[in-house]
Amino acid sequence: MSTAAAYAVSAPDGAFEKITIERRDLGPHDVLIDIKYVGICHSDIHTARNEWGGTRYPCVPGHEIAGSVAAVGSAVTKYRVGDRVGVGCMVDSCGVCAPCLADEEQYCTAGSTMTYNSQVDPAVQPGGNTLGGYSTQVVVTENFVLRIPDGLELEVAAPLLCAGITLYSPLRHWDAGPGKKVAIIGMGGLGHVGVKIAAAMGAEVTVLSQSLSKQEDGKLFGASSYYATNDKQTFRELRSRFDLIINTVSANLPLDNYLRLLGLNGTLVILGLPENPLSVQPFNLAGYRRSLSGSMIGGIAQTQEMLDFCAEHGIGPEIELISADEIDGAYDRVVASDVRYRFVIDVSTM
Ligand code: NAP
Ligand code: ZN
C-alpha cells in the first residue's frame, strides 16, 4: 500500500479538505501514475454534491487526469516509467461482454468501474470506494491508461480525457463532417471542446448559448454561427435547420424547443445529465422522423484516437489553472456558467 495526498468532500454541502488516502500495491498489470493536472468536470460537482444520489463519502472526484508513469507492474508492456499518460472516467470493465469486446467499455453490461465513486473490492481501492484524480497518485490497470501525444501539454490534455471524448464520440457516431449542420447547446467545458472538434471534422457548427456574451470566442473556436437561446427569435429563425444537435447543458432544458430545430431524420443527443427528468412532446419526434438519443463518454481505443486527433489538429481546451485550495470557488463559478472554459487543478499545489 502507498499513500497519496487528496482533496475530498465529506458531505453534499461540505467544503474540500486535504486528506491522506491509500492506493493499492502494484499488481502485474498496474501502472502507478504521478498526477500533475486534473480537470474539474461538472460531473464532479453533481457527484460531490450528491445531485444524482448514491455518492459515498469521503468523495475524491477527478476523472480528467494527466501525469507521468512513476512505476509499473511486472507484466506491464504498454508503458514505461516517465511516459506521459492520462486516465479518464473509467478504470476497469469486465472485458468479455459484447460492448467491451466492441471497444465500448463505457457500456459494459456488468457496469464499468468508474474512476471515482464506484464500489470495488478493498484490494482494488482500500476502503472499497474508488477515489479519483484530485490526488497526487493513482494506480490503474494498463488497459485503461491513455498515452498523451507529445504535441499536447499535460494541463491541456487533462480535460480531453472526459470533455474531449464525450464530444468526440457522438460527433463520430453521427458522422459530423463536411456537409453536416451541427449545433452545440451550451458552451462550457464540454461544449467549447465540441465546437473545436466538430469544426476540425469539417462540420458547419452553430453554438446555442444562453446569451451572446461568448460569441467572439465561439467564432474563434470554429463556429460559423452563434445564437442566444434567451432570444425567442432564435427558435423561429433556426427551425428545422440542423442534422445533429448536441446538448451539453447541465440543467433542464425545454427539449421541444430544440427538437423543432432538427430537420428530416435529425438527432438530438443528450450529454448533459441534470438531476431531474426531461420531458418531450411526441409530435416533435414523429414530425420529420427525428431521434432523441444520448451518449456516455467513449471507449478506451476511441479516447486514444481522440487524443491523437487533437494533437494532430492542434486542438485543446481553454483552461484556467487553479491551486487545490481554490476548488470550492471554482465549483461555484462552474455552476454559475462563469468558466472560461475548464478549470484545471495544478496538483503540485497539493
Ligand atoms: P459546464 O462547464 O458547467 O457547461 C455547461 C454549460 O451549460 C454552461 O457553460 C452553460 O453554457 C450551459 N448552462 C448551464 N446552466 C444552464 C441553464 N440553466 N440553462 C441553459 N444553459 C445552461 O459543464 P460541463 O463540464 O461541460 O458538463 C455539462 C454536463 O454534461 C453536466 O451535466 C455533466 O455532468 C455532463 N457530462 C456528461 C458526460 C457524458 O458522458 N454524457 C460526460 C461529462 C459530463 P452557456 O453559458 O453557453 O449557456
Ligand atoms: Zn466528466
Tab-separated table of C-alpha atoms and ligand atoms in Angstrom:
chain	number	residue	atom	x	y	z
A	1	MET	CA	0.000	0.000	0.000
A	2	SER	CA	1.176	3.541	-0.709
A	3	THR	CA	-0.305	6.842	0.411
A	4	ALA	CA	-1.230	9.942	-1.559
A	5	ALA	CA	-2.468	13.421	-0.712
A	6	ALA	CA	-6.019	14.096	-1.916
A	7	TYR	CA	-8.826	16.643	-1.730
A	8	ALA	CA	-12.158	15.247	-0.572
A	9	VAL	CA	-15.644	16.339	0.443
A	10	SER	CA	-17.359	14.556	3.339
A	11	ALA	CA	-20.953	15.752	2.809
A	12	PRO	CA	-23.092	17.171	-0.054
A	13	ASP	CA	-22.690	20.712	1.287
A	14	GLY	CA	-19.160	20.203	2.616
A	15	ALA	CA	-16.054	22.112	1.564
A	16	PHE	CA	-12.986	20.376	0.127
A	17	GLU	CA	-10.388	19.298	2.663
A	18	LYS	CA	-6.954	17.792	2.286
A	19	ILE	CA	-6.781	14.164	3.376
A	20	THR	CA	-4.382	11.246	3.002
A	21	ILE	CA	-5.610	8.247	1.031
A	22	GLU	CA	-4.208	4.805	0.287
A	23	ARG	CA	-3.509	3.336	-3.143
A	24	ARG	CA	-3.114	-0.387	-3.733
A	25	ASP	CA	0.235	-2.114	-4.253
A	26	LEU	CA	1.028	-2.617	-7.926
A	27	GLY	CA	-0.355	-5.820	-9.429
A	28	PRO	CA	1.370	-7.279	-12.508
A	29	HIS	CA	-0.654	-5.109	-14.941
A	30	ASP	CA	-0.864	-1.956	-12.821
A	31	VAL	CA	0.622	1.442	-13.536
A	32	LEU	CA	1.381	3.964	-10.767
A	33	ILE	CA	0.843	7.491	-12.044
A	34	ASP	CA	2.149	10.749	-10.561
A	35	ILE	CA	-0.780	13.064	-11.261
A	36	LYS	CA	0.295	16.514	-12.457
A	37	TYR	CA	-3.026	18.052	-13.538
A	38	VAL	CA	-6.695	17.201	-13.114
A	39	GLY	CA	-9.649	18.946	-14.737
A	40	ILE	CA	-12.891	19.908	-12.988
A	41	CYS	CA	-15.860	18.395	-14.830
A	42	HIS	CA	-19.426	19.350	-13.950
A	43	SER	CA	-19.978	15.638	-13.185
A	44	ASP	CA	-17.524	16.076	-10.287
A	45	ILE	CA	-19.873	18.732	-8.920
A	46	HIS	CA	-23.045	16.653	-9.443
A	47	THR	CA	-21.314	13.808	-7.558
A	48	ALA	CA	-19.636	15.809	-4.768
A	49	ARG	CA	-22.974	17.492	-4.045
A	50	ASN	CA	-24.898	14.185	-4.344
A	51	GLU	CA	-27.190	15.615	-7.032
A	52	TRP	CA	-27.552	12.186	-8.683
A	53	GLY	CA	-27.849	10.326	-5.356
A	54	GLY	CA	-25.576	7.477	-4.309
A	55	THR	CA	-22.443	9.462	-3.507
A	56	ARG	CA	-20.203	7.692	-0.989
A	57	TYR	CA	-18.178	9.946	1.313
A	58	PRO	CA	-15.417	10.866	1.662
A	59	CYS	CA	-15.589	11.565	-2.075
A	60	VAL	CA	-12.447	12.377	-4.077
A	61	PRO	CA	-13.639	13.426	-7.567
A	62	GLY	CA	-11.489	13.871	-10.672
A	63	HIS	CA	-11.593	11.949	-13.939
A	64	GLU	CA	-9.615	14.209	-16.233
A	65	ILE	CA	-6.184	13.057	-15.120
A	66	ALA	CA	-2.819	13.789	-16.742
A	67	GLY	CA	0.590	12.906	-15.378
A	68	SER	CA	3.549	10.629	-15.779
A	69	VAL	CA	4.288	6.995	-15.035
A	70	ALA	CA	6.089	6.554	-11.686
A	71	ALA	CA	6.273	2.733	-11.616
A	72	VAL	CA	4.894	-0.270	-13.500
A	73	GLY	CA	3.885	-3.800	-12.503
A	74	SER	CA	5.976	-6.804	-13.553
A	75	ALA	CA	3.833	-7.691	-16.595
A	76	VAL	CA	3.127	-4.203	-17.951
A	77	THR	CA	4.078	-3.951	-21.628
A	78	LYS	CA	2.429	-0.718	-22.805
A	79	TYR	CA	4.091	1.865	-20.543
A	80	ARG	CA	7.461	2.699	-19.031
A	81	VAL	CA	8.477	4.927	-16.158
A	82	GLY	CA	8.404	8.563	-17.314
A	83	ASP	CA	5.766	8.133	-20.041
A	84	ARG	CA	3.192	10.943	-20.313
A	85	VAL	CA	-0.194	9.394	-19.614
A	86	GLY	CA	-3.826	10.122	-18.848
A	87	VAL	CA	-6.800	8.489	-17.173
A	88	GLY	CA	-10.433	9.319	-17.912
A	89	CYS	CA	-13.758	8.351	-16.384
A	90	MET	CA	-13.239	4.563	-16.274
A	91	VAL	CA	-10.539	2.444	-14.648
A	92	ASP	CA	-11.832	-1.053	-15.459
A	93	SER	CA	-14.587	-3.133	-17.071
A	94	CYS	CA	-15.413	-6.834	-17.410
A	95	GLY	CA	-13.534	-7.147	-20.726
A	96	VAL	CA	-15.650	-10.048	-22.008
A	97	CYS	CA	-19.184	-8.734	-22.677
A	98	ALA	CA	-20.269	-7.645	-26.164
A	99	PRO	CA	-19.774	-3.885	-25.572
A	100	CYS	CA	-16.297	-4.478	-24.054
A	101	LEU	CA	-15.314	-6.700	-26.990
A	102	ALA	CA	-16.548	-3.942	-29.316
A	103	ASP	CA	-14.228	-1.401	-27.582
A	104	GLU	CA	-17.214	0.298	-25.929
A	105	GLU	CA	-16.195	-0.372	-22.314
A	106	GLN	CA	-18.305	2.574	-21.171
A	107	TYR	CA	-21.371	0.420	-21.917
A	108	CYS	CA	-20.013	-2.729	-20.174
A	109	THR	CA	-23.027	-4.884	-19.291
A	110	ALA	CA	-21.523	-5.631	-15.861
A	111	GLY	CA	-21.058	-1.890	-15.335
A	112	SER	CA	-17.653	-0.316	-15.849
A	113	THR	CA	-15.660	0.692	-12.780
A	114	MET	CA	-15.630	4.461	-12.706
A	115	THR	CA	-12.562	6.431	-11.645
A	116	TYR	CA	-14.374	7.642	-8.534
A	117	ASN	CA	-17.454	6.683	-6.521
A	118	SER	CA	-17.593	3.061	-7.761
A	119	GLN	CA	-17.909	0.263	-5.230
A	120	VAL	CA	-14.958	-2.122	-5.567
A	121	ASP	CA	-13.126	-4.831	-3.659
A	122	PRO	CA	-10.933	-3.192	-0.986
A	123	ALA	CA	-7.985	-4.939	-2.685
A	124	VAL	CA	-8.643	-2.654	-5.680
A	125	GLN	CA	-9.065	0.516	-3.627
A	126	PRO	CA	-8.599	0.424	0.133
A	127	GLY	CA	-11.946	1.450	1.659
A	128	GLY	CA	-13.941	-0.145	-1.181
A	129	ASN	CA	-14.869	3.086	-2.977
A	130	THR	CA	-12.826	4.334	-5.945
A	131	LEU	CA	-11.156	7.697	-5.341
A	132	GLY	CA	-10.392	9.988	-8.251
A	133	GLY	CA	-7.761	12.321	-9.525
A	134	TYR	CA	-7.914	15.208	-7.055
A	135	SER	CA	-4.898	13.414	-5.616
A	136	THR	CA	-1.168	13.119	-6.130
A	137	GLN	CA	-1.084	9.488	-7.312
A	138	VAL	CA	-3.363	6.821	-8.722
A	139	VAL	CA	-2.952	3.139	-9.628
A	140	VAL	CA	-4.709	1.988	-12.815
A	141	THR	CA	-4.569	-1.205	-14.847
A	142	GLU	CA	-2.602	-0.584	-18.059
A	143	ASN	CA	-5.543	-1.162	-20.432
A	144	PHE	CA	-7.296	1.896	-19.010
A	145	VAL	CA	-4.276	4.196	-19.246
A	146	LEU	CA	-4.014	6.537	-22.252
A	147	ARG	CA	-0.895	7.837	-23.928
A	148	ILE	CA	-0.693	11.635	-24.211
A	149	PRO	CA	0.869	12.602	-27.551
A	150	ASP	CA	3.951	14.839	-27.475
A	151	GLY	CA	2.085	17.699	-29.152
A	152	LEU	CA	-0.283	18.158	-26.189
A	153	GLU	CA	0.737	19.891	-22.968
A	154	LEU	CA	-0.310	17.816	-19.948
A	155	GLU	CA	-2.556	20.522	-18.474
A	156	VAL	CA	-4.324	20.955	-21.807
A	157	ALA	CA	-4.632	17.215	-22.342
A	158	ALA	CA	-6.287	16.622	-18.946
A	159	PRO	CA	-9.817	17.875	-19.841
A	160	LEU	CA	-9.758	15.910	-23.083
A	161	LEU	CA	-9.933	12.699	-21.013
A	162	CYS	CA	-13.606	13.420	-20.270
A	163	ALA	CA	-14.805	16.563	-22.072
A	164	GLY	CA	-12.878	15.687	-25.241
A	165	ILE	CA	-14.021	12.091	-25.619
A	166	THR	CA	-17.595	12.862	-24.545
A	167	LEU	CA	-17.933	15.156	-27.566
A	168	TYR	CA	-15.676	13.281	-29.984
A	169	SER	CA	-17.588	10.012	-29.637
A	170	PRO	CA	-21.087	11.234	-30.637
A	171	LEU	CA	-19.641	13.518	-33.315
A	172	ARG	CA	-18.026	10.443	-34.892
A	173	HIS	CA	-21.033	8.176	-34.279
A	174	TRP	CA	-23.420	10.590	-36.033
A	175	ASP	CA	-20.871	11.369	-38.788
A	176	ALA	CA	-20.183	15.037	-38.138
A	177	GLY	CA	-18.175	16.228	-41.129
A	178	PRO	CA	-18.409	18.208	-44.365
A	179	GLY	CA	-21.997	18.936	-45.354
A	180	LYS	CA	-23.368	18.321	-41.840
A	181	LYS	CA	-25.014	21.106	-39.866
A	182	VAL	CA	-24.210	20.593	-36.192
A	183	ALA	CA	-25.453	22.674	-33.253
A	184	ILE	CA	-23.937	22.565	-29.798
A	185	ILE	CA	-26.089	23.695	-26.871
A	186	GLY	CA	-24.078	25.199	-24.000
A	187	MET	CA	-20.540	26.491	-24.444
A	188	GLY	CA	-18.989	25.404	-21.162
A	189	GLY	CA	-16.297	22.785	-20.570
A	190	LEU	CA	-17.792	20.118	-22.822
A	191	GLY	CA	-19.398	22.458	-25.333
A	192	HIS	CA	-16.356	24.562	-26.212
A	193	VAL	CA	-14.238	21.446	-26.887
A	194	GLY	CA	-17.110	20.127	-29.000
A	195	VAL	CA	-17.111	23.281	-31.133
A	196	LYS	CA	-13.379	22.868	-31.809
A	197	ILE	CA	-13.591	19.148	-32.601
A	198	ALA	CA	-16.710	19.400	-34.785
A	199	ALA	CA	-15.137	22.264	-36.754
A	200	ALA	CA	-11.913	20.247	-37.188
A	201	MET	CA	-14.012	17.357	-38.523
A	202	GLY	CA	-15.329	19.739	-41.185
A	203	ALA	CA	-18.895	20.212	-39.962
A	204	GLU	CA	-20.733	23.556	-40.082
A	205	VAL	CA	-21.012	24.420	-36.386
A	206	THR	CA	-23.552	26.627	-34.612
A	207	VAL	CA	-23.448	27.442	-30.907
A	208	LEU	CA	-26.677	27.808	-28.953
A	209	SER	CA	-25.718	29.615	-25.747
A	210	GLN	CA	-27.858	31.391	-23.177
A	211	SER	CA	-26.600	34.799	-24.346
A	212	LEU	CA	-24.219	36.295	-26.902
A	213	SER	CA	-21.572	37.071	-24.249
A	214	LYS	CA	-19.144	34.399	-25.524
A	215	GLN	CA	-19.882	34.889	-29.230
A	216	GLU	CA	-16.385	36.079	-30.189
A	217	ASP	CA	-14.813	33.076	-28.502
A	218	GLY	CA	-17.235	30.703	-30.218
A	219	LYS	CA	-16.222	32.052	-33.629
A	220	LEU	CA	-12.545	31.723	-32.715
A	221	PHE	CA	-13.154	28.104	-31.704
A	222	GLY	CA	-14.568	27.408	-35.173
A	223	ALA	CA	-18.318	28.103	-35.021
A	224	SER	CA	-19.772	29.716	-38.126
A	225	SER	CA	-22.867	30.974	-36.272
A	226	TYR	CA	-23.752	31.761	-32.684
A	227	TYR	CA	-27.245	32.304	-31.279
A	228	ALA	CA	-28.690	33.303	-27.923
A	229	THR	CA	-31.336	30.977	-26.531
A	230	ASN	CA	-32.724	33.780	-24.333
A	231	ASP	CA	-33.972	35.341	-27.588
A	232	LYS	CA	-37.216	33.758	-28.866
A	233	GLN	CA	-36.375	34.818	-32.416
A	234	THR	CA	-33.537	32.229	-32.376
A	235	PHE	CA	-36.045	29.366	-32.276
A	236	ARG	CA	-38.109	30.823	-35.137
A	237	GLU	CA	-35.080	31.524	-37.329
A	238	LEU	CA	-33.388	28.127	-36.882
A	239	ARG	CA	-36.472	25.900	-37.288
A	240	SER	CA	-35.632	22.536	-38.996
A	241	ARG	CA	-32.067	23.718	-39.618
A	242	PHE	CA	-29.781	21.023	-38.135
A	243	ASP	CA	-28.758	17.426	-38.812
A	244	LEU	CA	-27.337	16.937	-35.342
A	245	ILE	CA	-27.800	18.843	-32.087
A	246	ILE	CA	-25.639	18.042	-29.088
A	247	ASN	CA	-26.945	19.130	-25.700
A	248	THR	CA	-24.163	19.678	-23.145
A	249	VAL	CA	-26.289	21.610	-20.666
A	250	SER	CA	-26.094	20.579	-17.004
A	251	ALA	CA	-29.597	21.912	-16.244
A	252	ASN	CA	-33.085	21.017	-17.509
A	253	LEU	CA	-33.911	22.473	-20.918
A	254	PRO	CA	-37.273	22.645	-22.704
A	255	LEU	CA	-36.291	19.916	-25.208
A	256	ASP	CA	-39.231	20.556	-27.532
A	257	ASN	CA	-37.843	23.958	-28.495
A	258	TYR	CA	-34.620	22.264	-29.584
A	259	LEU	CA	-36.189	19.208	-31.283
A	260	ARG	CA	-38.006	21.594	-33.610
A	261	LEU	CA	-34.623	22.862	-34.805
A	262	LEU	CA	-33.836	19.440	-36.330
A	263	GLY	CA	-34.526	18.701	-39.979
A	264	LEU	CA	-35.626	15.381	-41.533
A	265	ASN	CA	-34.005	12.396	-39.718
A	266	GLY	CA	-32.128	14.762	-37.412
A	267	THR	CA	-30.890	13.646	-33.996
A	268	LEU	CA	-30.737	15.438	-30.665
A	269	VAL	CA	-28.077	13.855	-28.454
A	270	ILE	CA	-28.215	14.324	-24.685
A	271	LEU	CA	-24.830	14.604	-22.983
A	272	GLY	CA	-25.745	16.861	-20.054
A	273	LEU	CA	-27.022	14.961	-17.036
A	274	PRO	CA	-29.240	17.198	-14.884
A	275	GLU	CA	-30.666	15.678	-11.737
A	276	ASN	CA	-34.328	15.915	-12.810
A	277	PRO	CA	-36.176	14.162	-15.703
A	278	LEU	CA	-36.658	15.843	-19.078
A	279	SER	CA	-39.942	15.774	-20.990
A	280	VAL	CA	-40.784	15.628	-24.693
A	281	GLN	CA	-43.917	16.291	-26.768
A	282	PRO	CA	-44.166	13.159	-29.026
A	283	PHE	CA	-45.286	15.219	-32.061
A	284	ASN	CA	-41.817	16.767	-32.164
A	285	LEU	CA	-40.259	13.320	-32.670
A	286	ALA	CA	-42.894	11.950	-35.085
A	287	GLY	CA	-42.619	15.058	-37.247
A	288	TYR	CA	-39.545	14.886	-39.513
A	289	ARG	CA	-38.785	11.379	-38.116
A	290	ARG	CA	-36.488	12.946	-35.535
A	291	SER	CA	-34.486	10.959	-32.978
A	292	LEU	CA	-33.678	11.679	-29.375
A	293	SER	CA	-30.585	9.885	-28.123
A	294	GLY	CA	-27.808	10.071	-25.570
A	295	SER	CA	-24.139	9.225	-25.337
A	296	MET	CA	-21.781	8.374	-22.491
A	297	ILE	CA	-18.071	9.298	-22.737
A	298	GLY	CA	-16.345	6.880	-25.191
A	299	GLY	CA	-14.302	3.676	-25.262
A	300	ILE	CA	-10.600	3.485	-24.475
A	301	ALA	CA	-9.476	2.927	-28.082
A	302	GLN	CA	-11.572	5.865	-29.251
A	303	THR	CA	-10.216	8.012	-26.409
A	304	GLN	CA	-6.702	7.354	-27.721
A	305	GLU	CA	-7.919	8.168	-31.257
A	306	MET	CA	-9.375	11.452	-29.921
A	307	LEU	CA	-6.103	12.423	-28.184
A	308	ASP	CA	-4.166	11.739	-31.381
A	309	PHE	CA	-6.753	13.689	-33.432
A	310	CYS	CA	-6.483	16.691	-31.094
A	311	ALA	CA	-2.675	16.633	-31.208
A	312	GLU	CA	-2.720	16.383	-34.999
A	313	HIS	CA	-5.201	19.272	-35.368
A	314	GLY	CA	-3.656	21.422	-32.631
A	315	ILE	CA	-6.870	21.354	-30.597
A	316	GLY	CA	-7.092	21.704	-26.860
A	317	PRO	CA	-9.446	23.158	-24.283
A	318	GLU	CA	-9.092	26.709	-22.977
A	319	ILE	CA	-8.070	26.262	-19.370
A	320	GLU	CA	-7.721	28.246	-16.162
A	321	LEU	CA	-5.151	26.702	-13.811
A	322	ILE	CA	-6.040	26.819	-10.121
A	323	SER	CA	-4.438	25.584	-6.925
A	324	ALA	CA	-6.009	22.849	-4.820
A	325	ASP	CA	-7.333	25.282	-2.199
A	326	GLU	CA	-9.416	27.039	-4.875
A	327	ILE	CA	-11.691	24.089	-5.755
A	328	ASP	CA	-14.767	25.293	-3.835
A	329	GLY	CA	-14.736	28.698	-5.525
A	330	ALA	CA	-14.180	27.079	-8.925
A	331	TYR	CA	-17.245	24.843	-8.392
A	332	ASP	CA	-19.417	27.906	-7.711
A	333	ARG	CA	-18.139	29.580	-10.854
A	334	VAL	CA	-18.838	26.490	-12.996
A	335	VAL	CA	-22.406	26.281	-11.656
A	336	ALA	CA	-22.871	29.976	-12.482
A	337	SER	CA	-21.688	29.306	-16.096
A	338	ASP	CA	-18.740	31.572	-15.290
A	339	VAL	CA	-15.946	29.324	-16.555
A	340	ARG	CA	-13.590	30.099	-19.485
A	341	TYR	CA	-13.671	27.221	-20.217
A	342	ARG	CA	-12.280	24.486	-17.959
A	343	PHE	CA	-10.713	24.723	-14.525
A	344	VAL	CA	-7.651	22.518	-14.134
A	345	ILE	CA	-6.068	21.863	-10.742
A	346	ASP	CA	-2.280	22.105	-10.559
A	347	VAL	CA	-1.656	19.012	-8.440
A	348	SER	CA	1.785	20.270	-7.351
A	349	THR	CA	-0.173	22.601	-5.013
A	350	MET	CA	-1.412	19.575	-3.023
B	1	NAP	P1	-20.216	23.277	-17.684
B	1	NAP	O1	-18.806	23.628	-17.949
B	1	NAP	O2	-20.902	23.826	-16.481
B	1	NAP	O3	-21.047	23.649	-19.007
B	1	NAP	C1	-22.442	23.575	-19.064
B	1	NAP	C2	-22.965	24.736	-19.912
B	1	NAP	O4	-24.399	24.601	-19.985
B	1	NAP	C3	-22.751	26.103	-19.310
B	1	NAP	O5	-21.490	26.645	-19.591
B	1	NAP	C4	-23.850	26.906	-19.959
B	1	NAP	O6	-23.455	27.261	-21.285
B	1	NAP	C5	-24.987	25.898	-20.084
B	1	NAP	N1	-25.957	26.033	-18.994
B	1	NAP	C6	-25.736	25.888	-17.655
B	1	NAP	N2	-26.861	26.100	-16.954
B	1	NAP	C7	-27.829	26.386	-17.859
B	1	NAP	C8	-29.217	26.687	-17.765
B	1	NAP	N3	-29.849	26.745	-16.568
B	1	NAP	N4	-29.906	26.908	-18.904
B	1	NAP	C9	-29.284	26.844	-20.098
B	1	NAP	N5	-27.979	26.572	-20.256
B	1	NAP	C10	-27.260	26.348	-19.150
B	1	NAP	O7	-20.388	21.688	-17.538
B	1	NAP	P2	-19.627	20.502	-18.330
B	1	NAP	O8	-18.485	20.046	-17.515
B	1	NAP	O9	-19.453	20.909	-19.730
B	1	NAP	O10	-20.727	19.338	-18.220
B	1	NAP	C11	-22.029	19.542	-18.777
B	1	NAP	C12	-22.962	18.409	-18.411
B	1	NAP	O11	-22.516	17.203	-19.065
B	1	NAP	C13	-23.014	18.052	-16.929
B	1	NAP	O12	-24.353	17.735	-16.592
B	1	NAP	C14	-22.126	16.824	-16.812
B	1	NAP	O13	-22.453	16.008	-15.714
B	1	NAP	C15	-22.446	16.139	-18.115
B	1	NAP	N6	-21.422	15.192	-18.594
B	1	NAP	C16	-21.865	14.111	-19.275
B	1	NAP	C17	-20.972	13.218	-19.811
B	1	NAP	C18	-21.449	12.051	-20.610
B	1	NAP	O14	-20.670	11.120	-20.802
B	1	NAP	N7	-22.666	12.075	-21.106
B	1	NAP	C19	-19.593	13.413	-19.619
B	1	NAP	C20	-19.178	14.536	-18.928
B	1	NAP	C21	-20.104	15.436	-18.421
B	1	NAP	P3	-23.743	28.745	-21.871
B	1	NAP	O15	-23.117	29.685	-20.892
B	1	NAP	O16	-23.060	28.710	-23.195
B	1	NAP	O17	-25.231	28.901	-21.977
B	2	ZN	ZN	-16.507	14.410	-16.789
